[in-house]
GROMACS .gro file of C-alpha atoms in nm:
model
  505
    1UNK     CA    1   2.519   0.666   1.932
    2UNK     CA    2   2.397   0.762   2.354
    3UNK     CA    3   2.095   0.795   2.395
    4UNK     CA    4   2.085   1.214   2.548
    5UNK     CA    5   1.949   1.118   2.916
    6UNK     CA    6   1.638   1.291   3.006
    7UNK     CA    7   1.541   1.419   3.350
    8UNK     CA    8   1.292   1.160   3.520
    9UNK     CA    9   1.221   0.811   3.447
   10UNK     CA   10   0.933   0.726   3.195
   11UNK     CA   11   0.620   0.606   3.260
   12UNK     CA   12   0.613   0.231   3.210
   13UNK     CA   13   0.886   0.278   3.490
   14UNK     CA   14   0.694   0.491   3.743
   15UNK     CA   15   0.381   0.223   3.644
   16UNK     CA   16   0.556  -0.069   3.695
   17UNK     CA   17   0.802   0.112   4.028
   18UNK     CA   18   1.190   0.067   3.901
   19UNK     CA   19   1.456   0.199   3.817
   20UNK     CA   20   1.479   0.367   3.509
   21UNK     CA   21   1.824   0.475   3.319
   22UNK     CA   22   1.601   0.807   3.207
   23UNK     CA   23   1.693   0.747   2.830
   24UNK     CA   24   1.524   0.769   2.560
   25UNK     CA   25   1.381   0.465   2.495
   26UNK     CA   26   1.547   0.369   2.843
   27UNK     CA   27   1.718   0.023   2.900
   28UNK     CA   28   1.435  -0.153   3.114
   29UNK     CA   29   1.126  -0.060   2.818
   30UNK     CA   30   1.440  -0.233   2.557
   31UNK     CA   31   1.498  -0.517   2.739
   32UNK     CA   32   1.093  -0.602   2.794
   33UNK     CA   33   1.052  -0.965   2.664
   34UNK     CA   34   0.712  -0.767   2.547
   35UNK     CA   35   0.756  -0.473   2.352
   36UNK     CA   36   0.641  -0.158   2.536
   37UNK     CA   37   0.614   0.212   2.437
   38UNK     CA   38   0.891   0.441   2.585
   39UNK     CA   39   0.652   0.718   2.662
   40UNK     CA   40   0.740   1.069   2.888
   41UNK     CA   41   0.339   1.182   2.866
   42UNK     CA   42   0.289   1.174   3.191
   43UNK     CA   43   0.300   1.482   3.424
   44UNK     CA   44   0.613   1.507   3.637
   45UNK     CA   45   0.513   1.506   4.036
   46UNK     CA   46   0.644   1.686   4.274
   47UNK     CA   47   0.932   1.511   4.504
   48UNK     CA   48   0.914   1.460   4.864
   49UNK     CA   49   0.646   1.434   5.106
   50UNK     CA   50   0.331   1.489   4.978
   51UNK     CA   51   0.166   1.862   5.096
   52UNK     CA   52  -0.208   1.937   5.011
   53UNK     CA   53  -0.369   1.758   4.776
   54UNK     CA   54  -0.612   2.030   4.566
   55UNK     CA   55  -0.917   1.889   4.518
   56UNK     CA   56  -1.256   1.970   4.272
   57UNK     CA   57  -1.285   2.161   4.000
   58UNK     CA   58  -1.001   2.333   4.078
   59UNK     CA   59  -0.794   2.050   4.142
   60UNK     CA   60  -0.893   1.894   3.778
   61UNK     CA   61  -0.800   2.223   3.662
   62UNK     CA   62  -0.468   2.242   3.710
   63UNK     CA   63  -0.426   1.875   3.566
   64UNK     CA   64  -0.562   2.025   3.276
   65UNK     CA   65  -0.270   2.286   3.247
   66UNK     CA   66   0.090   2.059   3.148
   67UNK     CA   67   0.210   2.012   2.823
   68UNK     CA   68   0.176   1.660   2.647
   69UNK     CA   69   0.527   1.654   2.694
   70UNK     CA   70   0.709   1.756   3.035
   71UNK     CA   71   1.067   1.942   2.998
   72UNK     CA   72   1.250   1.677   2.903
   73UNK     CA   73   1.280   1.796   2.577
   74UNK     CA   74   1.504   2.042   2.685
   75UNK     CA   75   1.432   2.423   2.557
   76UNK     CA   76   1.737   2.606   2.444
   77UNK     CA   77   1.689   2.256   2.125
   78UNK     CA   78   1.407   2.420   1.968
   79UNK     CA   79   1.540   2.783   1.967
   80UNK     CA   80   1.259   2.853   2.328
   81UNK     CA   81   1.435   3.121   2.472
   82UNK     CA   82   1.306   3.131   2.875
   83UNK     CA   83   1.139   3.514   2.796
   84UNK     CA   84   0.951   3.446   2.460
   85UNK     CA   85   0.794   3.172   2.664
   86UNK     CA   86   0.670   3.422   2.942
   87UNK     CA   87   0.474   3.674   2.709
   88UNK     CA   88   0.075   3.654   2.627
   89UNK     CA   89   0.021   3.536   2.262
   90UNK     CA   90  -0.164   3.809   2.157
   91UNK     CA   91   0.180   4.051   2.194
   92UNK     CA   92   0.371   3.812   1.987
   93UNK     CA   93   0.136   3.696   1.710
   94UNK     CA   94  -0.025   3.934   1.578
   95UNK     CA   95  -0.368   3.736   1.465
   96UNK     CA   96  -0.270   3.931   1.089
   97UNK     CA   97   0.063   3.670   1.080
   98UNK     CA   98  -0.137   3.334   1.143
   99UNK     CA   99  -0.421   3.465   0.845
  100UNK     CA  100  -0.114   3.529   0.617
  101UNK     CA  101   0.032   3.200   0.721
  102UNK     CA  102  -0.276   3.009   0.649
  103UNK     CA  103  -0.341   3.184   0.315
  104UNK     CA  104   0.002   2.960   0.224
  105UNK     CA  105  -0.086   2.649   0.350
  106UNK     CA  106  -0.434   2.662   0.172
  107UNK     CA  107  -0.293   2.782  -0.176
  108UNK     CA  108   0.061   2.515  -0.123
  109UNK     CA  109   0.050   2.290   0.136
  110UNK     CA  110  -0.266   2.192   0.153
  111UNK     CA  111  -0.226   1.919  -0.117
  112UNK     CA  112   0.051   1.718   0.104
  113UNK     CA  113  -0.113   1.740   0.491
  114UNK     CA  114  -0.504   1.794   0.391
  115UNK     CA  115  -0.607   1.697   0.766
  116UNK     CA  116  -0.714   2.090   0.856
  117UNK     CA  117  -0.997   2.255   0.673
  118UNK     CA  118  -0.813   2.596   0.620
  119UNK     CA  119  -1.147   2.823   0.530
  120UNK     CA  120  -1.255   2.784   0.895
  121UNK     CA  121  -1.019   2.802   1.048
  122UNK     CA  122  -0.963   3.164   0.855
  123UNK     CA  123  -1.286   3.184   0.936
  124UNK     CA  124  -1.235   3.147   1.321
  125UNK     CA  125  -0.935   3.371   1.320
  126UNK     CA  126  -1.055   3.669   1.127
  127UNK     CA  127  -1.454   3.700   1.296
  128UNK     CA  128  -1.410   3.479   1.595
  129UNK     CA  129  -1.160   3.495   1.908
  130UNK     CA  130  -1.049   3.050   1.854
  131UNK     CA  131  -1.018   2.851   2.206
  132UNK     CA  132  -0.619   2.813   2.280
  133UNK     CA  133  -0.675   2.445   2.147
  134UNK     CA  134  -0.710   2.567   1.816
  135UNK     CA  135  -0.510   2.848   1.829
  136UNK     CA  136  -0.273   2.609   1.975
  137UNK     CA  137  -0.298   2.400   1.571
  138UNK     CA  138  -0.273   2.698   1.402
  139UNK     CA  139   0.064   2.768   1.547
  140UNK     CA  140   0.184   2.482   1.482
  141UNK     CA  141   0.057   2.483   1.186
  142UNK     CA  142   0.231   2.794   1.055
  143UNK     CA  143   0.545   2.725   1.229
  144UNK     CA  144   0.552   2.371   1.026
  145UNK     CA  145   0.405   2.593   0.716
  146UNK     CA  146   0.632   2.934   0.715
  147UNK     CA  147   0.954   2.589   0.787
  148UNK     CA  148   0.832   2.375   0.497
  149UNK     CA  149   0.803   2.610   0.199
  150UNK     CA  150   1.088   2.869   0.290
  151UNK     CA  151   0.910   3.120   0.426
  152UNK     CA  152   1.063   3.465   0.493
  153UNK     CA  153   0.981   3.537   0.823
  154UNK     CA  154   0.829   3.969   0.845
  155UNK     CA  155   0.725   4.044   1.216
  156UNK     CA  156   0.830   3.663   1.365
  157UNK     CA  157   0.953   3.280   1.221
  158UNK     CA  158   0.839   2.977   1.248
  159UNK     CA  159   1.098   2.942   1.582
  160UNK     CA  160   0.847   3.184   1.747
  161UNK     CA  161   0.563   3.034   1.620
  162UNK     CA  162   0.664   2.680   1.761
  163UNK     CA  163   0.785   2.855   2.109
  164UNK     CA  164   0.451   2.985   2.166
  165UNK     CA  165   0.260   2.665   2.098
  166UNK     CA  166   0.472   2.445   2.273
  167UNK     CA  167   0.430   2.687   2.607
  168UNK     CA  168   0.033   2.692   2.512
  169UNK     CA  169   0.033   2.291   2.458
  170UNK     CA  170  -0.221   2.128   2.735
  171UNK     CA  171  -0.232   1.790   2.821
  172UNK     CA  172  -0.653   1.715   2.704
  173UNK     CA  173  -0.685   1.496   2.351
  174UNK     CA  174  -0.808   1.585   2.054
  175UNK     CA  175  -0.777   1.554   1.725
  176UNK     CA  176  -0.654   1.877   1.715
  177UNK     CA  177  -0.384   1.826   2.010
  178UNK     CA  178  -0.305   1.456   1.769
  179UNK     CA  179  -0.270   1.754   1.533
  180UNK     CA  180  -0.064   1.945   1.689
  181UNK     CA  181   0.246   1.705   1.730
  182UNK     CA  182   0.185   1.604   1.398
  183UNK     CA  183   0.282   1.993   1.280
  184UNK     CA  184   0.557   2.012   1.529
  185UNK     CA  185   0.724   1.711   1.379
  186UNK     CA  186   0.704   1.891   1.060
  187UNK     CA  187   0.857   2.176   1.162
  188UNK     CA  188   1.163   1.972   1.377
  189UNK     CA  189   1.219   1.776   1.087
  190UNK     CA  190   1.295   2.089   0.887
  191UNK     CA  191   1.517   2.244   1.097
  192UNK     CA  192   1.709   1.848   1.157
  193UNK     CA  193   1.610   1.776   1.505
  194UNK     CA  194   1.640   1.426   1.505
  195UNK     CA  195   1.533   1.342   1.892
  196UNK     CA  196   1.237   1.638   1.903
  197UNK     CA  197   1.116   1.561   1.590
  198UNK     CA  198   1.099   1.194   1.622
  199UNK     CA  199   0.974   1.227   2.009
  200UNK     CA  200   0.700   1.430   1.842
  201UNK     CA  201   0.583   1.198   1.513
  202UNK     CA  202   0.497   0.892   1.786
  203UNK     CA  203   0.364   1.088   1.993
  204UNK     CA  204   0.100   1.149   1.762
  205UNK     CA  205   0.038   0.879   1.709
  206UNK     CA  206  -0.013   0.673   2.018
  207UNK     CA  207  -0.203   0.936   2.139
  208UNK     CA  208  -0.411   0.895   1.791
  209UNK     CA  209  -0.444   0.496   1.958
  210UNK     CA  210  -0.539   0.668   2.215
  211UNK     CA  211  -0.868   0.841   2.087
  212UNK     CA  212  -0.892   0.474   1.817
  213UNK     CA  213  -0.813   0.666   1.510
  214UNK     CA  214  -0.683   0.357   1.316
  215UNK     CA  215  -1.049   0.209   1.451
  216UNK     CA  216  -1.268   0.526   1.354
  217UNK     CA  217  -1.386   0.838   1.383
  218UNK     CA  218  -1.768   0.913   1.384
  219UNK     CA  219  -1.776   0.960   1.718
  220UNK     CA  220  -1.503   1.300   1.711
  221UNK     CA  221  -1.746   1.409   1.518
  222UNK     CA  222  -1.879   1.575   1.843
  223UNK     CA  223  -1.501   1.751   1.993
  224UNK     CA  224  -1.497   2.147   2.034
  225UNK     CA  225  -1.420   2.285   1.748
  226UNK     CA  226  -1.366   1.952   1.525
  227UNK     CA  227  -1.500   2.146   1.234
  228UNK     CA  228  -1.092   2.292   1.194
  229UNK     CA  229  -1.015   1.944   1.165
  230UNK     CA  230  -1.052   1.807   0.774
  231UNK     CA  231  -1.096   1.465   0.635
  232UNK     CA  232  -1.039   1.305   0.942
  233UNK     CA  233  -1.086   0.972   0.818
  234UNK     CA  234  -0.752   0.993   0.677
  235UNK     CA  235  -0.578   1.108   1.006
  236UNK     CA  236  -0.447   0.817   1.122
  237UNK     CA  237  -0.263   0.722   0.787
  238UNK     CA  238  -0.072   1.050   0.774
  239UNK     CA  239  -0.031   0.998   1.071
  240UNK     CA  240   0.172   0.638   1.009
  241UNK     CA  241   0.307   0.758   0.677
  242UNK     CA  242   0.504   1.041   0.803
  243UNK     CA  243   0.680   0.734   1.114
  244UNK     CA  244   0.728   0.494   0.848
  245UNK     CA  245   0.934   0.727   0.676
  246UNK     CA  246   1.099   0.890   0.921
  247UNK     CA  247   1.201   0.583   1.118
  248UNK     CA  248   1.356   0.435   0.826
  249UNK     CA  249   1.529   0.748   0.772
  250UNK     CA  250   1.710   0.724   1.096
  251UNK     CA  251   1.740   0.355   1.157
  252UNK     CA  252   1.492   0.285   1.333
  253UNK     CA  253   1.168   0.075   1.349
  254UNK     CA  254   0.800   0.231   1.353
  255UNK     CA  255   0.557   0.265   1.686
  256UNK     CA  256   0.285   0.116   1.603
  257UNK     CA  257   0.353  -0.242   1.352
  258UNK     CA  258  -0.014  -0.338   1.331
  259UNK     CA  259  -0.068  -0.398   0.968
  260UNK     CA  260  -0.282  -0.086   0.882
  261UNK     CA  261  -0.612  -0.104   0.751
  262UNK     CA  262  -0.717   0.151   0.471
  263UNK     CA  263  -0.986   0.383   0.419
  264UNK     CA  264  -1.197   0.212   0.108
  265UNK     CA  265  -1.153   0.492  -0.211
  266UNK     CA  266  -1.557   0.476  -0.258
  267UNK     CA  267  -1.562   0.623   0.120
  268UNK     CA  268  -1.395   0.903   0.026
  269UNK     CA  269  -1.592   0.998  -0.261
  270UNK     CA  270  -1.399   1.200  -0.603
  271UNK     CA  271  -1.129   1.433  -0.325
  272UNK     CA  272  -0.777   1.432  -0.511
  273UNK     CA  273  -0.626   1.564  -0.210
  274UNK     CA  274  -0.713   1.212  -0.011
  275UNK     CA  275  -0.760   0.951  -0.243
  276UNK     CA  276  -0.370   1.087  -0.328
  277UNK     CA  277  -0.281   1.041   0.023
  278UNK     CA  278  -0.415   0.682   0.065
  279UNK     CA  279  -0.245   0.519  -0.205
  280UNK     CA  280   0.067   0.622  -0.139
  281UNK     CA  281  -0.048   0.451   0.211
  282UNK     CA  282  -0.023   0.168  -0.069
  283UNK     CA  283   0.290   0.145  -0.222
  284UNK     CA  284   0.416   0.227   0.240
  285UNK     CA  285   0.203  -0.084   0.243
  286UNK     CA  286   0.343  -0.285  -0.002
  287UNK     CA  287   0.664  -0.170   0.120
  288UNK     CA  288   0.616  -0.240   0.524
  289UNK     CA  289   0.652  -0.630   0.471
  290UNK     CA  290   0.911  -0.615   0.377
  291UNK     CA  291   1.028  -0.347   0.592
  292UNK     CA  292   0.949  -0.569   0.915
  293UNK     CA  293   1.162  -0.869   0.752
  294UNK     CA  294   1.456  -0.658   0.772
  295UNK     CA  295   1.400  -0.579   1.126
  296UNK     CA  296   1.688  -0.716   1.357
  297UNK     CA  297   1.422  -0.783   1.553
  298UNK     CA  298   1.153  -1.020   1.301
  299UNK     CA  299   1.324  -1.334   1.500
  300UNK     CA  300   1.054  -1.541   1.345
  301UNK     CA  301   0.967  -1.399   1.022
  302UNK     CA  302   1.100  -1.593   0.668
  303UNK     CA  303   1.546  -1.532   0.536
  304UNK     CA  304   1.554  -1.221   0.348
  305UNK     CA  305   1.633  -1.408  -0.017
  306UNK     CA  306   1.779  -1.245  -0.334
  307UNK     CA  307   1.430  -1.421  -0.493
  308UNK     CA  308   1.227  -1.215  -0.237
  309UNK     CA  309   1.370  -0.942  -0.298
  310UNK     CA  310   1.350  -0.933  -0.662
  311UNK     CA  311   1.006  -1.019  -0.606
  312UNK     CA  312   0.926  -0.751  -0.404
  313UNK     CA  313   1.104  -0.496  -0.595
  314UNK     CA  314   0.905  -0.566  -0.930
  315UNK     CA  315   0.649  -0.486  -0.730
  316UNK     CA  316   0.719  -0.173  -0.597
  317UNK     CA  317   0.849  -0.124  -0.980
  318UNK     CA  318   0.463  -0.199  -1.147
  319UNK     CA  319   0.299  -0.004  -0.907
  320UNK     CA  320   0.110   0.318  -1.060
  321UNK     CA  321  -0.007   0.685  -0.954
  322UNK     CA  322  -0.376   0.632  -1.047
  323UNK     CA  323  -0.602   0.819  -1.297
  324UNK     CA  324  -0.772   1.189  -1.282
  325UNK     CA  325  -0.698   1.475  -1.156
  326UNK     CA  326  -0.399   1.462  -0.866
  327UNK     CA  327  -0.215   1.699  -0.698
  328UNK     CA  328   0.102   1.764  -0.905
  329UNK     CA  329   0.308   1.792  -0.497
  330UNK     CA  330   0.120   1.422  -0.428
  331UNK     CA  331   0.291   1.255  -0.779
  332UNK     CA  332   0.592   1.385  -0.713
  333UNK     CA  333   0.532   1.290  -0.360
  334UNK     CA  334   0.475   0.963  -0.429
  335UNK     CA  335   0.713   0.864  -0.745
  336UNK     CA  336   1.022   0.960  -0.532
  337UNK     CA  337   0.919   0.778  -0.231
  338UNK     CA  338   0.877   0.423  -0.440
  339UNK     CA  339   1.236   0.545  -0.622
  340UNK     CA  340   1.364   0.504  -0.320
  341UNK     CA  341   1.171   0.255  -0.179
  342UNK     CA  342   1.388   0.066  -0.460
  343UNK     CA  343   1.658   0.202  -0.349
  344UNK     CA  344   1.595   0.086   0.002
  345UNK     CA  345   1.651  -0.250  -0.161
  346UNK     CA  346   1.904  -0.258  -0.360
  347UNK     CA  347   2.103  -0.118  -0.039
  348UNK     CA  348   1.989  -0.411   0.132
  349UNK     CA  349   2.073  -0.683  -0.142
  350UNK     CA  350   2.465  -0.557  -0.147
  351UNK     CA  351   2.465  -0.512   0.239
  352UNK     CA  352   2.354  -0.897   0.227
  353UNK     CA  353   2.648  -0.986  -0.097
  354UNK     CA  354   2.396  -1.068  -0.290
  355UNK     CA  355   2.494  -0.800  -0.597
  356UNK     CA  356   2.677  -0.975  -0.929
  357UNK     CA  357   2.798  -0.838  -1.215
  358UNK     CA  358   2.676  -1.158  -1.377
  359UNK     CA  359   2.295  -1.141  -1.213
  360UNK     CA  360   2.018  -1.186  -1.449
  361UNK     CA  361   1.821  -0.972  -1.190
  362UNK     CA  362   1.812  -0.658  -1.261
  363UNK     CA  363   1.814  -0.573  -0.879
  364UNK     CA  364   2.074  -0.755  -0.846
  365UNK     CA  365   2.381  -0.605  -1.048
  366UNK     CA  366   2.538  -0.261  -0.967
  367UNK     CA  367   2.410  -0.062  -1.218
  368UNK     CA  368   2.074  -0.047  -1.044
  369UNK     CA  369   2.118   0.294  -0.894
  370UNK     CA  370   2.109   0.412  -1.226
  371UNK     CA  371   1.845   0.281  -1.331
  372UNK     CA  372   1.622   0.416  -1.007
  373UNK     CA  373   1.779   0.738  -1.105
  374UNK     CA  374   1.693   0.711  -1.496
  375UNK     CA  375   1.313   0.655  -1.331
  376UNK     CA  376   1.342   0.929  -1.067
  377UNK     CA  377   1.467   1.192  -1.396
  378UNK     CA  378   1.189   1.074  -1.604
  379UNK     CA  379   0.889   1.140  -1.306
  380UNK     CA  380   1.069   1.433  -1.184
  381UNK     CA  381   1.074   1.596  -1.522
  382UNK     CA  382   0.750   1.772  -1.475
  383UNK     CA  383   0.746   1.900  -1.170
  384UNK     CA  384   0.865   2.273  -1.106
  385UNK     CA  385   1.059   2.395  -0.818
  386UNK     CA  386   0.784   2.517  -0.678
  387UNK     CA  387   0.545   2.153  -0.678
  388UNK     CA  388   0.822   2.002  -0.535
  389UNK     CA  389   0.969   2.293  -0.194
  390UNK     CA  390   0.612   2.147  -0.013
  391UNK     CA  391   0.732   1.822   0.047
  392UNK     CA  392   1.042   1.926   0.235
  393UNK     CA  393   1.296   1.756   0.398
  394UNK     CA  394   1.215   1.420   0.391
  395UNK     CA  395   1.178   1.449   0.044
  396UNK     CA  396   1.534   1.585   0.003
  397UNK     CA  397   1.616   1.344   0.206
  398UNK     CA  398   1.455   1.029  -0.015
  399UNK     CA  399   1.625   1.236  -0.313
  400UNK     CA  400   1.925   1.265  -0.203
  401UNK     CA  401   2.031   0.863  -0.111
  402UNK     CA  402   1.887   0.789  -0.423
  403UNK     CA  403   2.181   0.976  -0.597
  404UNK     CA  404   2.422   0.933  -0.352
  405UNK     CA  405   2.372   0.542  -0.410
  406UNK     CA  406   2.430   0.619  -0.729
  407UNK     CA  407   2.715   0.804  -0.661
  408UNK     CA  408   2.913   0.579  -0.471
  409UNK     CA  409   2.834   0.283  -0.748
  410UNK     CA  410   3.017   0.557  -1.005
  411UNK     CA  411   3.257   0.629  -0.827
  412UNK     CA  412   3.342   0.268  -0.760
  413UNK     CA  413   3.276   0.041  -1.062
  414UNK     CA  414   3.418   0.077  -1.347
  415UNK     CA  415   3.275   0.225  -1.673
  416UNK     CA  416   3.183   0.031  -1.926
  417UNK     CA  417   3.217   0.097  -2.279
  418UNK     CA  418   2.917   0.224  -2.437
  419UNK     CA  419   2.773   0.169  -2.792
  420UNK     CA  420   2.718   0.536  -2.864
  421UNK     CA  421   2.866   0.863  -2.714
  422UNK     CA  422   2.516   0.970  -2.719
  423UNK     CA  423   2.384   0.761  -2.505
  424UNK     CA  424   2.323   0.868  -2.159
  425UNK     CA  425   2.521   0.717  -1.906
  426UNK     CA  426   2.571   0.674  -1.573
  427UNK     CA  427   2.703   1.005  -1.446
  428UNK     CA  428   2.470   1.216  -1.672
  429UNK     CA  429   2.131   1.081  -1.460
  430UNK     CA  430   2.382   1.171  -1.161
  431UNK     CA  431   2.507   1.490  -1.302
  432UNK     CA  432   2.111   1.547  -1.384
  433UNK     CA  433   2.026   1.483  -1.066
  434UNK     CA  434   2.263   1.697  -0.850
  435UNK     CA  435   2.089   1.998  -1.061
  436UNK     CA  436   1.752   1.917  -0.995
  437UNK     CA  437   1.789   1.896  -0.639
  438UNK     CA  438   2.049   2.213  -0.644
  439UNK     CA  439   1.756   2.457  -0.499
  440UNK     CA  440   1.688   2.291  -0.223
  441UNK     CA  441   2.051   2.177  -0.155
  442UNK     CA  442   2.142   2.530  -0.101
  443UNK     CA  443   1.980   2.523   0.281
  444UNK     CA  444   2.158   2.249   0.377
  445UNK     CA  445   2.512   2.261   0.362
  446UNK     CA  446   2.628   1.941   0.501
  447UNK     CA  447   2.377   1.752   0.157
  448UNK     CA  448   2.435   1.924  -0.048
  449UNK     CA  449   2.886   1.978   0.007
  450UNK     CA  450   2.835   1.571   0.019
  451UNK     CA  451   2.684   1.546  -0.281
  452UNK     CA  452   2.881   1.824  -0.473
  453UNK     CA  453   3.201   1.687  -0.429
  454UNK     CA  454   3.153   1.284  -0.578
  455UNK     CA  455   2.940   1.416  -0.900
  456UNK     CA  456   3.244   1.691  -0.908
  457UNK     CA  457   3.470   1.358  -0.936
  458UNK     CA  458   3.281   1.158  -1.091
  459UNK     CA  459   3.270   1.416  -1.444
  460UNK     CA  460   3.584   1.496  -1.396
  461UNK     CA  461   3.662   1.098  -1.402
  462UNK     CA  462   3.429   1.027  -1.660
  463UNK     CA  463   3.542   0.991  -1.986
  464UNK     CA  464   3.532   1.249  -2.184
  465UNK     CA  465   3.344   1.164  -2.528
  466UNK     CA  466   3.464   1.460  -2.745
  467UNK     CA  467   3.768   1.200  -2.771
  468UNK     CA  468   3.585   0.942  -2.937
  469UNK     CA  469   3.425   1.112  -3.153
  470UNK     CA  470   3.455   1.123  -3.558
  471UNK     CA  471   3.514   1.525  -3.676
  472UNK     CA  472   3.746   1.770  -3.798
  473UNK     CA  473   3.911   2.002  -3.566
  474UNK     CA  474   3.959   2.238  -3.849
  475UNK     CA  475   3.561   2.307  -3.914
  476UNK     CA  476   3.490   2.528  -3.603
  477UNK     CA  477   3.703   2.798  -3.881
  478UNK     CA  478   3.412   2.746  -4.109
  479UNK     CA  479   3.079   2.853  -4.008
  480UNK     CA  480   2.778   2.642  -4.168
  481UNK     CA  481   2.996   2.316  -4.170
  482UNK     CA  482   3.090   2.167  -3.842
  483UNK     CA  483   2.928   1.816  -3.811
  484UNK     CA  484   2.975   1.490  -3.639
  485UNK     CA  485   2.970   1.150  -3.763
  486UNK     CA  486   2.798   0.902  -3.521
  487UNK     CA  487   2.711   0.615  -3.799
  488UNK     CA  488   2.389   0.700  -3.790
  489UNK     CA  489   2.100   1.043  -3.702
  490UNK     CA  490   2.018   1.026  -3.358
  491UNK     CA  491   1.738   1.288  -3.258
  492UNK     CA  492   1.820   1.378  -2.914
  493UNK     CA  493   2.047   1.152  -2.651
  494UNK     CA  494   1.688   1.053  -2.442
  495UNK     CA  495   1.608   0.855  -2.835
  496UNK     CA  496   1.913   0.710  -2.824
  497UNK     CA  497   1.960   0.669  -2.456
  498UNK     CA  498   1.616   0.455  -2.474
  499UNK     CA  499   1.717   0.224  -2.785
  500UNK     CA  500   2.060   0.153  -2.632
  501UNK     CA  501   1.971   0.042  -2.216
  502UNK     CA  502   2.209  -0.266  -2.282
  503UNK     CA  503   2.400  -0.118  -2.064
  504UNK     CA  504   2.131  -0.022  -1.727
  505UNK     CA  505   1.917  -0.353  -1.782
   0.00000   0.00000   0.00000
């Protein structure tokens, strides 16, 4: 796929004074002997002969008015009109609208992004005059929340929130500006603007590293309006997990390759939201070793074998969410992510031609997607639509990848006879997954179309069970006489599926 061209050279090429291709990442940075970050963070400078230079306070003031991301992100991609960008904030977004969305974040999305203190922010909005940085963070948070929760717009929508946020962004780097980049990533990922979403999450990680958030956050407590940022010790962990997950979806390498230092659970106390994110971070850290070896650039890493893949999958499958009270949304996030990681490992084994129907390792067989789908359905059976909605498109893509892998194996492998007509089969899991995902697929026509067609084809090709059952067709004419003879009593399909799990491993 051709990279979108920018309108100027990247920061690295400017500092080295070499020719830049204008792509992202550019050819020069990609071909560098050492890995470098290809960024466009420095404000574009005026071309041609240099004229009067501003000095003193006036010059410093002008240097802090440019956005963190210059206009190489096409405003048309973000559906931002020039007219909207020139209006004052107070004329576009009333405070009452911001307060309403922040309360929705507090109720539904805080457990997913526990990094903004909603109470402090509401206090500033309702009884004070928040400064530009706090107001910008509020609008980025509201844009992400409205898009993620699919909130019906009243006088404004998430696009207008994002537009106003980008208009007001400043070049000043602090905790709030890092979170602004993160929430803009969430917004653009939700509306499937992949380039912009990837750019914003990498900008957030880069800014966090400049602030040394990966090493500690003690010195940031005295920053102006830093009280609106909650749980500062996990801000970088949230960015790290988000970038890794999104990079895997796009088949890209994350910008931060150093092993992460996870906070000690003792230090986070009894904060269930922080503990939930910490356990998700452990899951990604476990998967990270496999992910780094999977990279084509990791030449010094040992080659992946069937045994190493099976060992990684076994470690992942044995991980479980910690005990104690945890938000249901975070538990669902953890379960979906774990099964998605197991699917990626199976796909890697498939791409390396390691699968065999005679393999003794469950991972190395074509029935493994059915095992993962069963485990996912068992994990999600107690969660409602409101529990899953705050997770957004990222988790929908993970579930889609699990279901799509199962659909492909069902369609491309022959159906193996089972020992009972009540036993759950792969196409049953596929059908159940499709029904579970259907409310969220309504907002994504492409994913819905793909999964719907494959599920329908799988169900049509599946053997009809009723033709193999011993029954009297005339018993329908007599009430109370309809009965099946299956040779054994089965209380429920689920019980029989567990007792006859020979097909799935």
